């Protein structure tokens, strides 16, 4: 069966609101349901494309406190001089608060992320393909959202933060999966150009950027129909 590797945040679901509220809580201790600062949230969404791992949000919030004209440059400066203890405490608070919401305020939590139209289109054709979700998000969060929208997928097809630690990169997982399963045609859809570039030399794999997701503002567009046509052609 032809294989589709799918990122989750920025491809299937818009998770910016959840990420913002969790990161704000982890950085400042502000309760999740407190009013959102519109200007801060707008900047957070604008620079979401810089994020790969949840601990990255620690540095985003450090920069949101200042008015930088060269935000991206300043961000990479911070990433190259990481504050490991502080980012670890931040990330622990971030993950624990998500877990708390799922276990104690599920109805509210599930409203914080919304599926893109692309998710519903994939749902229509999912039985015709071998679908693998490949994400740095916690697996329990992915599974809960899929369940909410009646998107049935076997657990071994959901590769989240926990399993990715073993192979370190999405590209390594994809390459190993294609080889071990002798896949002749596959496509990888992600909004991160860095994740996609790492797949340049993988045999039998086509890859494409989801430009409706978290991309640089000048690249933002809905190319979902183009991608759906590419899927049908593999």
JSON list of C-alpha atoms in Angstrom, two decimals:
[
{"chain": "A", "resi": 1, "resn": "UNK", "atom": "CA", "xyz": [0.00, 0.00, 0.00]},
{"chain": "A", "resi": 2, "resn": "UNK", "atom": "CA", "xyz": [1.20, 3.53, -0.77]},
{"chain": "A", "resi": 3, "resn": "UNK", "atom": "CA", "xyz": [2.41, 5.39, 2.32]},
{"chain": "A", "resi": 4, "resn": "UNK", "atom": "CA", "xyz": [1.69, 8.91, 3.58]},
{"chain": "A", "resi": 5, "resn": "UNK", "atom": "CA", "xyz": [3.85, 10.35, 6.36]},
{"chain": "A", "resi": 6, "resn": "UNK", "atom": "CA", "xyz": [2.01, 13.24, 8.02]},
{"chain": "A", "resi": 7, "resn": "UNK", "atom": "CA", "xyz": [3.10, 15.84, 10.51]},
{"chain": "A", "resi": 8, "resn": "UNK", "atom": "CA", "xyz": [0.39, 16.72, 13.05]},
{"chain": "A", "resi": 9, "resn": "UNK", "atom": "CA", "xyz": [0.69, 20.34, 14.25]},
{"chain": "A", "resi": 10, "resn": "UNK", "atom": "CA", "xyz": [0.49, 22.68, 11.29]},
{"chain": "A", "resi": 11, "resn": "UNK", "atom": "CA", "xyz": [-0.60, 19.94, 8.87]},
{"chain": "A", "resi": 12, "resn": "UNK", "atom": "CA", "xyz": [-3.60, 18.18, 10.40]},
{"chain": "A", "resi": 13, "resn": "UNK", "atom": "CA", "xyz": [-4.39, 20.52, 13.31]},
{"chain": "A", "resi": 14, "resn": "UNK", "atom": "CA", "xyz": [-3.93, 24.18, 14.13]},
{"chain": "A", "resi": 15, "resn": "UNK", "atom": "CA", "xyz": [-2.49, 23.99, 17.65]},
{"chain": "A", "resi": 16, "resn": "UNK", "atom": "CA", "xyz": [-1.23, 27.54, 18.10]},
{"chain": "A", "resi": 17, "resn": "UNK", "atom": "CA", "xyz": [-3.75, 28.48, 20.79]},
{"chain": "A", "resi": 18, "resn": "UNK", "atom": "CA", "xyz": [-2.95, 25.45, 22.93]},
{"chain": "A", "resi": 19, "resn": "UNK", "atom": "CA", "xyz": [0.79, 26.00, 22.52]},
{"chain": "A", "resi": 20, "resn": "UNK", "atom": "CA", "xyz": [0.50, 29.69, 23.40]},
{"chain": "A", "resi": 21, "resn": "UNK", "atom": "CA", "xyz": [-1.54, 29.10, 26.55]},
{"chain": "A", "resi": 22, "resn": "UNK", "atom": "CA", "xyz": [0.67, 26.26, 27.76]},
{"chain": "A", "resi": 23, "resn": "UNK", "atom": "CA", "xyz": [3.87, 28.18, 27.03]},
{"chain": "A", "resi": 24, "resn": "UNK", "atom": "CA", "xyz": [2.53, 31.32, 28.71]},
{"chain": "A", "resi": 25, "resn": "UNK", "atom": "CA", "xyz": [1.65, 29.24, 31.76]},
{"chain": "A", "resi": 26, "resn": "UNK", "atom": "CA", "xyz": [5.07, 27.56, 31.82]},
{"chain": "A", "resi": 27, "resn": "UNK", "atom": "CA", "xyz": [6.93, 30.87, 31.40]},
{"chain": "A", "resi": 28, "resn": "UNK", "atom": "CA", "xyz": [4.89, 33.22, 33.61]},
{"chain": "A", "resi": 29, "resn": "UNK", "atom": "CA", "xyz": [2.62, 30.94, 35.65]},
{"chain": "A", "resi": 30, "resn": "UNK", "atom": "CA", "xyz": [-0.45, 32.64, 34.15]},
{"chain": "A", "resi": 31, "resn": "UNK", "atom": "CA", "xyz": [-3.56, 30.44, 34.46]},
{"chain": "A", "resi": 32, "resn": "UNK", "atom": "CA", "xyz": [-4.56, 28.82, 31.18]},
{"chain": "A", "resi": 33, "resn": "UNK", "atom": "CA", "xyz": [-8.00, 30.40, 31.04]},
{"chain": "A", "resi": 34, "resn": "UNK", "atom": "CA", "xyz": [-6.84, 33.97, 31.69]},
{"chain": "A", "resi": 35, "resn": "UNK", "atom": "CA", "xyz": [-7.51, 36.50, 28.93]},
{"chain": "A", "resi": 36, "resn": "UNK", "atom": "CA", "xyz": [-5.16, 36.35, 25.94]},
{"chain": "A", "resi": 37, "resn": "UNK", "atom": "CA", "xyz": [-2.97, 39.37, 25.16]},
{"chain": "A", "resi": 38, "resn": "UNK", "atom": "CA", "xyz": [-3.95, 39.93, 21.53]},
{"chain": "A", "resi": 39, "resn": "UNK", "atom": "CA", "xyz": [-0.71, 41.60, 20.43]},
{"chain": "A", "resi": 40, "resn": "UNK", "atom": "CA", "xyz": [1.49, 39.01, 22.12]},
{"chain": "A", "resi": 41, "resn": "UNK", "atom": "CA", "xyz": [-0.57, 36.17, 20.67]},
{"chain": "A", "resi": 42, "resn": "UNK", "atom": "CA", "xyz": [-0.31, 37.68, 17.18]},
{"chain": "A", "resi": 43, "resn": "UNK", "atom": "CA", "xyz": [3.50, 37.76, 17.44]},
{"chain": "A", "resi": 44, "resn": "UNK", "atom": "CA", "xyz": [3.54, 34.23, 18.86]},
{"chain": "A", "resi": 45, "resn": "UNK", "atom": "CA", "xyz": [1.59, 32.92, 15.87]},
{"chain": "A", "resi": 46, "resn": "UNK", "atom": "CA", "xyz": [3.79, 34.85, 13.45]},
{"chain": "A", "resi": 47, "resn": "UNK", "atom": "CA", "xyz": [6.95, 33.18, 14.74]},
{"chain": "A", "resi": 48, "resn": "UNK", "atom": "CA", "xyz": [5.51, 29.71, 15.34]},
{"chain": "A", "resi": 49, "resn": "UNK", "atom": "CA", "xyz": [7.38, 28.48, 12.26]},
{"chain": "A", "resi": 50, "resn": "UNK", "atom": "CA", "xyz": [10.63, 28.65, 14.26]},
{"chain": "A", "resi": 51, "resn": "UNK", "atom": "CA", "xyz": [9.48, 25.90, 16.62]},
{"chain": "A", "resi": 52, "resn": "UNK", "atom": "CA", "xyz": [10.28, 22.21, 16.42]},
{"chain": "A", "resi": 53, "resn": "UNK", "atom": "CA", "xyz": [10.26, 21.13, 20.08]},
{"chain": "A", "resi": 54, "resn": "UNK", "atom": "CA", "xyz": [8.14, 22.45, 22.94]},
{"chain": "A", "resi": 55, "resn": "UNK", "atom": "CA", "xyz": [11.19, 23.67, 24.88]},
{"chain": "A", "resi": 56, "resn": "UNK", "atom": "CA", "xyz": [11.81, 26.10, 22.00]},
{"chain": "A", "resi": 57, "resn": "UNK", "atom": "CA", "xyz": [8.83, 28.11, 23.28]},
{"chain": "A", "resi": 58, "resn": "UNK", "atom": "CA", "xyz": [10.92, 29.14, 26.28]},
{"chain": "A", "resi": 59, "resn": "UNK", "atom": "CA", "xyz": [13.13, 31.22, 23.99]},
{"chain": "A", "resi": 60, "resn": "UNK", "atom": "CA", "xyz": [10.19, 32.57, 22.01]},
{"chain": "A", "resi": 61, "resn": "UNK", "atom": "CA", "xyz": [8.71, 33.97, 25.22]},
{"chain": "A", "resi": 62, "resn": "UNK", "atom": "CA", "xyz": [12.04, 35.48, 26.25]},
{"chain": "A", "resi": 63, "resn": "UNK", "atom": "CA", "xyz": [12.03, 37.37, 22.95]},
{"chain": "A", "resi": 64, "resn": "UNK", "atom": "CA", "xyz": [8.37, 38.35, 23.10]},
{"chain": "A", "resi": 65, "resn": "UNK", "atom": "CA", "xyz": [9.24, 40.56, 26.05]},
{"chain": "A", "resi": 66, "resn": "UNK", "atom": "CA", "xyz": [11.25, 42.76, 23.69]},
{"chain": "A", "resi": 67, "resn": "UNK", "atom": "CA", "xyz": [10.57, 44.52, 20.39]},
{"chain": "A", "resi": 68, "resn": "UNK", "atom": "CA", "xyz": [13.16, 43.02, 18.06]},
{"chain": "A", "resi": 69, "resn": "UNK", "atom": "CA", "xyz": [13.23, 43.94, 14.39]},
{"chain": "A", "resi": 70, "resn": "UNK", "atom": "CA", "xyz": [15.42, 40.88, 13.76]},
{"chain": "A", "resi": 71, "resn": "UNK", "atom": "CA", "xyz": [13.41, 38.39, 15.83]},
{"chain": "A", "resi": 72, "resn": "UNK", "atom": "CA", "xyz": [14.56, 35.30, 13.94]},
{"chain": "A", "resi": 73, "resn": "UNK", "atom": "CA", "xyz": [18.23, 36.21, 14.26]},
{"chain": "A", "resi": 74, "resn": "UNK", "atom": "CA", "xyz": [17.87, 36.86, 17.99]},
{"chain": "A", "resi": 75, "resn": "UNK", "atom": "CA", "xyz": [16.04, 33.55, 18.39]},
{"chain": "A", "resi": 76, "resn": "UNK", "atom": "CA", "xyz": [18.88, 31.56, 16.85]},
{"chain": "A", "resi": 77, "resn": "UNK", "atom": "CA", "xyz": [21.37, 33.39, 19.06]},
{"chain": "A", "resi": 78, "resn": "UNK", "atom": "CA", "xyz": [19.47, 32.18, 22.11]},
{"chain": "A", "resi": 79, "resn": "UNK", "atom": "CA", "xyz": [19.21, 28.64, 20.75]},
{"chain": "A", "resi": 80, "resn": "UNK", "atom": "CA", "xyz": [22.97, 28.53, 20.25]},
{"chain": "A", "resi": 81, "resn": "UNK", "atom": "CA", "xyz": [23.47, 29.49, 23.92]},
{"chain": "A", "resi": 82, "resn": "UNK", "atom": "CA", "xyz": [20.83, 27.36, 25.57]},
{"chain": "A", "resi": 83, "resn": "UNK", "atom": "CA", "xyz": [19.84, 27.70, 29.24]},
{"chain": "A", "resi": 84, "resn": "UNK", "atom": "CA", "xyz": [19.39, 23.97, 29.78]},
{"chain": "A", "resi": 85, "resn": "UNK", "atom": "CA", "xyz": [18.10, 24.00, 33.37]},
{"chain": "A", "resi": 86, "resn": "UNK", "atom": "CA", "xyz": [15.58, 26.76, 32.74]},
{"chain": "A", "resi": 87, "resn": "UNK", "atom": "CA", "xyz": [14.29, 25.27, 29.48]},
{"chain": "A", "resi": 88, "resn": "UNK", "atom": "CA", "xyz": [13.98, 21.86, 31.18]},
{"chain": "A", "resi": 89, "resn": "UNK", "atom": "CA", "xyz": [11.85, 23.30, 34.00]},
{"chain": "A", "resi": 90, "resn": "UNK", "atom": "CA", "xyz": [9.81, 25.21, 31.43]},
{"chain": "A", "resi": 91, "resn": "UNK", "atom": "CA", "xyz": [9.19, 22.12, 29.33]},
{"chain": "A", "resi": 92, "resn": "UNK", "atom": "CA", "xyz": [8.25, 20.01, 32.35]},
{"chain": "A", "resi": 93, "resn": "UNK", "atom": "CA", "xyz": [5.67, 22.62, 33.37]},
{"chain": "A", "resi": 94, "resn": "UNK", "atom": "CA", "xyz": [4.38, 22.78, 29.78]},
{"chain": "A", "resi": 95, "resn": "UNK", "atom": "CA", "xyz": [3.93, 19.02, 29.48]},
{"chain": "A", "resi": 96, "resn": "UNK", "atom": "CA", "xyz": [2.49, 18.56, 32.96]},
{"chain": "A", "resi": 97, "resn": "UNK", "atom": "CA", "xyz": [-0.12, 21.28, 32.38]},
{"chain": "A", "resi": 98, "resn": "UNK", "atom": "CA", "xyz": [-1.20, 19.65, 29.11]},
{"chain": "A", "resi": 99, "resn": "UNK", "atom": "CA", "xyz": [-1.53, 16.31, 30.91]},
{"chain": "A", "resi": 100, "resn": "UNK", "atom": "CA", "xyz": [-3.51, 17.98, 33.69]},
{"chain": "A", "resi": 101, "resn": "UNK", "atom": "CA", "xyz": [-5.94, 19.56, 31.21]},
{"chain": "A", "resi": 102, "resn": "UNK", "atom": "CA", "xyz": [-6.49, 16.30, 29.37]},
{"chain": "A", "resi": 103, "resn": "UNK", "atom": "CA", "xyz": [-7.16, 14.42, 32.59]},
{"chain": "A", "resi": 104, "resn": "UNK", "atom": "CA", "xyz": [-9.18, 17.08, 34.42]},
{"chain": "A", "resi": 105, "resn": "UNK", "atom": "CA", "xyz": [-10.66, 19.53, 31.89]},
{"chain": "A", "resi": 106, "resn": "UNK", "atom": "CA", "xyz": [-10.87, 17.56, 28.68]},
{"chain": "A", "resi": 107, "resn": "UNK", "atom": "CA", "xyz": [-13.83, 19.37, 27.14]},
{"chain": "A", "resi": 108, "resn": "UNK", "atom": "CA", "xyz": [-11.96, 22.67, 27.41]},
{"chain": "A", "resi": 109, "resn": "UNK", "atom": "CA", "xyz": [-8.63, 21.24, 26.23]},
{"chain": "A", "resi": 110, "resn": "UNK", "atom": "CA", "xyz": [-10.06, 19.77, 23.04]},
{"chain": "A", "resi": 111, "resn": "UNK", "atom": "CA", "xyz": [-11.35, 23.22, 22.00]},
{"chain": "A", "resi": 112, "resn": "UNK", "atom": "CA", "xyz": [-7.81, 24.62, 21.91]},
{"chain": "A", "resi": 113, "resn": "UNK", "atom": "CA", "xyz": [-6.86, 22.81, 18.70]},
{"chain": "A", "resi": 114, "resn": "UNK", "atom": "CA", "xyz": [-8.90, 22.76, 15.50]},
{"chain": "A", "resi": 115, "resn": "UNK", "atom": "CA", "xyz": [-8.53, 20.45, 12.49]},
{"chain": "A", "resi": 116, "resn": "UNK", "atom": "CA", "xyz": [-7.64, 21.95, 9.14]},
{"chain": "A", "resi": 117, "resn": "UNK", "atom": "CA", "xyz": [-9.81, 21.16, 6.12]},
{"chain": "A", "resi": 118, "resn": "UNK", "atom": "CA", "xyz": [-6.89, 18.99, 4.98]},
{"chain": "A", "resi": 119, "resn": "UNK", "atom": "CA", "xyz": [-7.48, 16.70, 7.97]},
{"chain": "A", "resi": 120, "resn": "UNK", "atom": "CA", "xyz": [-11.03, 15.97, 6.84]},
{"chain": "A", "resi": 121, "resn": "UNK", "atom": "CA", "xyz": [-9.84, 15.33, 3.29]},
{"chain": "A", "resi": 122, "resn": "UNK", "atom": "CA", "xyz": [-7.25, 12.84, 4.53]},
{"chain": "A", "resi": 123, "resn": "UNK", "atom": "CA", "xyz": [-9.92, 11.17, 6.64]},
{"chain": "A", "resi": 124, "resn": "UNK", "atom": "CA", "xyz": [-11.95, 10.50, 3.48]},
{"chain": "A", "resi": 125, "resn": "UNK", "atom": "CA", "xyz": [-9.11, 8.60, 1.78]},
{"chain": "A", "resi": 126, "resn": "UNK", "atom": "CA", "xyz": [-7.26, 7.13, 4.75]},
{"chain": "A", "resi": 127, "resn": "UNK", "atom": "CA", "xyz": [-8.37, 3.55, 4.11]},
{"chain": "A", "resi": 128, "resn": "UNK", "atom": "CA", "xyz": [-6.64, 3.61, 0.72]},
{"chain": "A", "resi": 129, "resn": "UNK", "atom": "CA", "xyz": [-3.21, 4.42, 2.15]},
{"chain": "A", "resi": 130, "resn": "UNK", "atom": "CA", "xyz": [-0.76, 3.38, 4.83]},
{"chain": "A", "resi": 131, "resn": "UNK", "atom": "CA", "xyz": [-0.86, 6.52, 7.01]},
{"chain": "A", "resi": 132, "resn": "UNK", "atom": "CA", "xyz": [1.86, 7.30, 9.53]},
{"chain": "A", "resi": 133, "resn": "UNK", "atom": "CA", "xyz": [1.61, 10.35, 11.78]},
{"chain": "A", "resi": 134, "resn": "UNK", "atom": "CA", "xyz": [5.07, 11.62, 12.61]},
{"chain": "A", "resi": 135, "resn": "UNK", "atom": "CA", "xyz": [5.19, 14.39, 15.20]},
{"chain": "A", "resi": 136, "resn": "UNK", "atom": "CA", "xyz": [7.17, 15.85, 18.10]},
{"chain": "A", "resi": 137, "resn": "UNK", "atom": "CA", "xyz": [3.88, 16.15, 19.98]},
{"chain": "A", "resi": 138, "resn": "UNK", "atom": "CA", "xyz": [3.06, 13.77, 22.85]},
{"chain": "A", "resi": 139, "resn": "UNK", "atom": "CA", "xyz": [1.44, 10.60, 21.55]},
{"chain": "A", "resi": 140, "resn": "UNK", "atom": "CA", "xyz": [-1.38, 10.69, 24.11]},
{"chain": "A", "resi": 141, "resn": "UNK", "atom": "CA", "xyz": [-2.39, 14.15, 22.88]},
{"chain": "A", "resi": 142, "resn": "UNK", "atom": "CA", "xyz": [-2.39, 13.02, 19.24]},
{"chain": "A", "resi": 143, "resn": "UNK", "atom": "CA", "xyz": [-4.42, 9.91, 20.05]},
{"chain": "A", "resi": 144, "resn": "UNK", "atom": "CA", "xyz": [-7.01, 11.90, 21.98]},
{"chain": "A", "resi": 145, "resn": "UNK", "atom": "CA", "xyz": [-7.53, 14.38, 19.15]},
{"chain": "A", "resi": 146, "resn": "UNK", "atom": "CA", "xyz": [-7.86, 11.62, 16.57]},
{"chain": "A", "resi": 147, "resn": "UNK", "atom": "CA", "xyz": [-10.41, 9.90, 18.78]},
{"chain": "A", "resi": 148, "resn": "UNK", "atom": "CA", "xyz": [-12.40, 13.15, 19.12]},
{"chain": "A", "resi": 149, "resn": "UNK", "atom": "CA", "xyz": [-12.79, 13.28, 15.35]},
{"chain": "A", "resi": 150, "resn": "UNK", "atom": "CA", "xyz": [-13.31, 9.54, 14.82]},
{"chain": "A", "resi": 151, "resn": "UNK", "atom": "CA", "xyz": [-10.04, 9.16, 12.90]},
{"chain": "A", "resi": 152, "resn": "UNK", "atom": "CA", "xyz": [-9.14, 5.54, 13.59]},
{"chain": "A", "resi": 153, "resn": "UNK", "atom": "CA", "xyz": [-5.46, 4.71, 13.39]},
{"chain": "A", "resi": 154, "resn": "UNK", "atom": "CA", "xyz": [-3.53, 1.87, 15.00]},
{"chain": "A", "resi": 155, "resn": "UNK", "atom": "CA", "xyz": [-1.21, 2.95, 17.81]},
{"chain": "A", "resi": 156, "resn": "UNK", "atom": "CA", "xyz": [1.89, 1.74, 15.94]},
{"chain": "A", "resi": 157, "resn": "UNK", "atom": "CA", "xyz": [1.05, 4.22, 13.17]},
{"chain": "A", "resi": 158, "resn": "UNK", "atom": "CA", "xyz": [1.32, 7.17, 15.57]},
{"chain": "A", "resi": 159, "resn": "UNK", "atom": "CA", "xyz": [4.95, 8.15, 16.05]},
{"chain": "A", "resi": 160, "resn": "UNK", "atom": "CA", "xyz": [5.08, 10.95, 18.59]},
{"chain": "A", "resi": 161, "resn": "UNK", "atom": "CA", "xyz": [7.62, 12.62, 20.82]},
{"chain": "A", "resi": 162, "resn": "UNK", "atom": "CA", "xyz": [8.31, 9.47, 22.83]},
{"chain": "A", "resi": 163, "resn": "UNK", "atom": "CA", "xyz": [9.15, 7.18, 19.88]},
{"chain": "A", "resi": 164, "resn": "UNK", "atom": "CA", "xyz": [10.99, 9.87, 17.92]},
{"chain": "A", "resi": 165, "resn": "UNK", "atom": "CA", "xyz": [13.55, 10.10, 20.72]},
{"chain": "A", "resi": 166, "resn": "UNK", "atom": "CA", "xyz": [14.75, 6.64, 19.71]},
{"chain": "A", "resi": 167, "resn": "UNK", "atom": "CA", "xyz": [15.51, 7.56, 16.09]},
{"chain": "A", "resi": 168, "resn": "UNK", "atom": "CA", "xyz": [16.20, 11.27, 16.78]},
{"chain": "A", "resi": 169, "resn": "UNK", "atom": "CA", "xyz": [14.88, 12.65, 13.47]},
{"chain": "A", "resi": 170, "resn": "UNK", "atom": "CA", "xyz": [11.82, 12.20, 11.30]},
{"chain": "A", "resi": 171, "resn": "UNK", "atom": "CA", "xyz": [14.04, 11.56, 8.28]},
{"chain": "A", "resi": 172, "resn": "UNK", "atom": "CA", "xyz": [15.77, 8.63, 10.01]},
{"chain": "A", "resi": 173, "resn": "UNK", "atom": "CA", "xyz": [12.43, 7.08, 10.93]},
{"chain": "A", "resi": 174, "resn": "UNK", "atom": "CA", "xyz": [11.09, 7.52, 7.39]},
{"chain": "A", "resi": 175, "resn": "UNK", "atom": "CA", "xyz": [14.19, 6.07, 5.77]},
{"chain": "A", "resi": 176, "resn": "UNK", "atom": "CA", "xyz": [14.18, 3.02, 8.07]},
{"chain": "A", "resi": 177, "resn": "UNK", "atom": "CA", "xyz": [10.43, 2.50, 7.61]},
{"chain": "A", "resi": 178, "resn": "UNK", "atom": "CA", "xyz": [10.65, 2.63, 3.81]},
{"chain": "A", "resi": 179, "resn": "UNK", "atom": "CA", "xyz": [13.55, 0.18, 3.74]},
{"chain": "A", "resi": 180, "resn": "UNK", "atom": "CA", "xyz": [12.17, -2.30, 6.26]},
{"chain": "A", "resi": 181, "resn": "UNK", "atom": "CA", "xyz": [8.72, -2.35, 4.64]},
{"chain": "A", "resi": 182, "resn": "UNK", "atom": "CA", "xyz": [10.07, -2.30, 1.06]},
{"chain": "A", "resi": 183, "resn": "UNK", "atom": "CA", "xyz": [7.88, 0.68, 0.17]},
{"chain": "A", "resi": 184, "resn": "UNK", "atom": "CA", "xyz": [8.02, 1.73, -3.47]},
{"chain": "A", "resi": 185, "resn": "UNK", "atom": "CA", "xyz": [6.01, 4.97, -3.24]},
{"chain": "A", "resi": 186, "resn": "UNK", "atom": "CA", "xyz": [5.62, 7.34, -0.31]},
{"chain": "A", "resi": 187, "resn": "UNK", "atom": "CA", "xyz": [5.01, 11.01, 0.37]},
{"chain": "A", "resi": 188, "resn": "UNK", "atom": "CA", "xyz": [5.96, 13.10, 3.42]},
{"chain": "A", "resi": 189, "resn": "UNK", "atom": "CA", "xyz": [3.94, 16.22, 4.27]},
{"chain": "A", "resi": 190, "resn": "UNK", "atom": "CA", "xyz": [5.29, 18.62, 6.86]},
{"chain": "A", "resi": 191, "resn": "UNK", "atom": "CA", "xyz": [5.22, 22.39, 7.35]},
{"chain": "A", "resi": 192, "resn": "UNK", "atom": "CA", "xyz": [8.86, 22.46, 8.51]},
{"chain": "A", "resi": 193, "resn": "UNK", "atom": "CA", "xyz": [11.25, 23.00, 5.63]},
{"chain": "A", "resi": 194, "resn": "UNK", "atom": "CA", "xyz": [14.12, 21.73, 7.76]},
{"chain": "A", "resi": 195, "resn": "UNK", "atom": "CA", "xyz": [12.40, 18.38, 8.31]},
{"chain": "A", "resi": 196, "resn": "UNK", "atom": "CA", "xyz": [11.75, 18.11, 4.59]},
{"chain": "A", "resi": 197, "resn": "UNK", "atom": "CA", "xyz": [15.28, 18.99, 3.49]},
{"chain": "A", "resi": 198, "resn": "UNK", "atom": "CA", "xyz": [16.66, 16.19, 5.66]},
{"chain": "A", "resi": 199, "resn": "UNK", "atom": "CA", "xyz": [14.73, 13.76, 3.43]},
{"chain": "A", "resi": 200, "resn": "UNK", "atom": "CA", "xyz": [16.34, 14.83, 0.15]},
{"chain": "A", "resi": 201, "resn": "UNK", "atom": "CA", "xyz": [18.24, 11.59, -0.37]},
{"chain": "A", "resi": 202, "resn": "UNK", "atom": "CA", "xyz": [15.62, 9.07, 0.73]},
{"chain": "A", "resi": 203, "resn": "UNK", "atom": "CA", "xyz": [14.75, 6.66, -2.07]},
{"chain": "A", "resi": 204, "resn": "UNK", "atom": "CA", "xyz": [11.11, 6.28, -3.14]},
{"chain": "A", "resi": 205, "resn": "UNK", "atom": "CA", "xyz": [10.02, 9.34, -1.13]},
{"chain": "A", "resi": 206, "resn": "UNK", "atom": "CA", "xyz": [8.40, 12.51, -2.39]},
{"chain": "A", "resi": 207, "resn": "UNK", "atom": "CA", "xyz": [8.11, 15.38, 0.09]},
{"chain": "A", "resi": 208, "resn": "UNK", "atom": "CA", "xyz": [6.15, 18.62, 0.09]},
{"chain": "A", "resi": 209, "resn": "UNK", "atom": "CA", "xyz": [5.64, 21.57, 2.42]},
{"chain": "A", "resi": 210, "resn": "UNK", "atom": "CA", "xyz": [2.19, 22.30, 3.85]},
{"chain": "A", "resi": 211, "resn": "UNK", "atom": "CA", "xyz": [2.05, 26.06, 3.33]},
{"chain": "A", "resi": 212, "resn": "UNK", "atom": "CA", "xyz": [-1.18, 26.50, 5.30]},
{"chain": "A", "resi": 213, "resn": "UNK", "atom": "CA", "xyz": [0.75, 25.54, 8.45]},
{"chain": "A", "resi": 214, "resn": "UNK", "atom": "CA", "xyz": [3.50, 27.24, 10.39]},
{"chain": "A", "resi": 215, "resn": "UNK", "atom": "CA", "xyz": [5.66, 28.71, 7.66]},
{"chain": "A", "resi": 216, "resn": "UNK", "atom": "CA", "xyz": [7.35, 32.04, 7.17]},
{"chain": "A", "resi": 217, "resn": "UNK", "atom": "CA", "xyz": [4.65, 34.71, 6.65]},
{"chain": "A", "resi": 218, "resn": "UNK", "atom": "CA", "xyz": [5.59, 35.41, 3.02]},
{"chain": "A", "resi": 219, "resn": "UNK", "atom": "CA", "xyz": [5.12, 31.69, 2.16]},
{"chain": "A", "resi": 220, "resn": "UNK", "atom": "CA", "xyz": [1.68, 31.39, 3.75]},
{"chain": "A", "resi": 221, "resn": "UNK", "atom": "CA", "xyz": [-0.89, 29.99, 1.32]},
{"chain": "A", "resi": 222, "resn": "UNK", "atom": "CA", "xyz": [-3.32, 27.09, 1.04]},
{"chain": "A", "resi": 223, "resn": "UNK", "atom": "CA", "xyz": [-1.73, 24.50, -1.23]},
{"chain": "A", "resi": 224, "resn": "UNK", "atom": "CA", "xyz": [-3.80, 21.63, 0.18]},
{"chain": "A", "resi": 225, "resn": "UNK", "atom": "CA", "xyz": [-5.53, 20.85, -3.14]},
{"chain": "A", "resi": 226, "resn": "UNK", "atom": "CA", "xyz": [-2.16, 20.58, -4.86]},
{"chain": "A", "resi": 227, "resn": "UNK", "atom": "CA", "xyz": [-0.95, 18.19, -2.17]},
{"chain": "A", "resi": 228, "resn": "UNK", "atom": "CA", "xyz": [-4.10, 16.08, -2.34]},
{"chain": "A", "resi": 229, "resn": "UNK", "atom": "CA", "xyz": [-3.54, 15.70, -6.08]},
{"chain": "A", "resi": 230, "resn": "UNK", "atom": "CA", "xyz": [0.07, 14.69, -5.46]},
{"chain": "A", "resi": 231, "resn": "UNK", "atom": "CA", "xyz": [-1.14, 12.05, -3.02]},
{"chain": "A", "resi": 232, "resn": "UNK", "atom": "CA", "xyz": [-3.49, 10.61, -5.62]},
{"chain": "A", "resi": 233, "resn": "UNK", "atom": "CA", "xyz": [-0.62, 10.41, -8.11]},
{"chain": "A", "resi": 234, "resn": "UNK", "atom": "CA", "xyz": [1.84, 8.47, -5.96]}
]
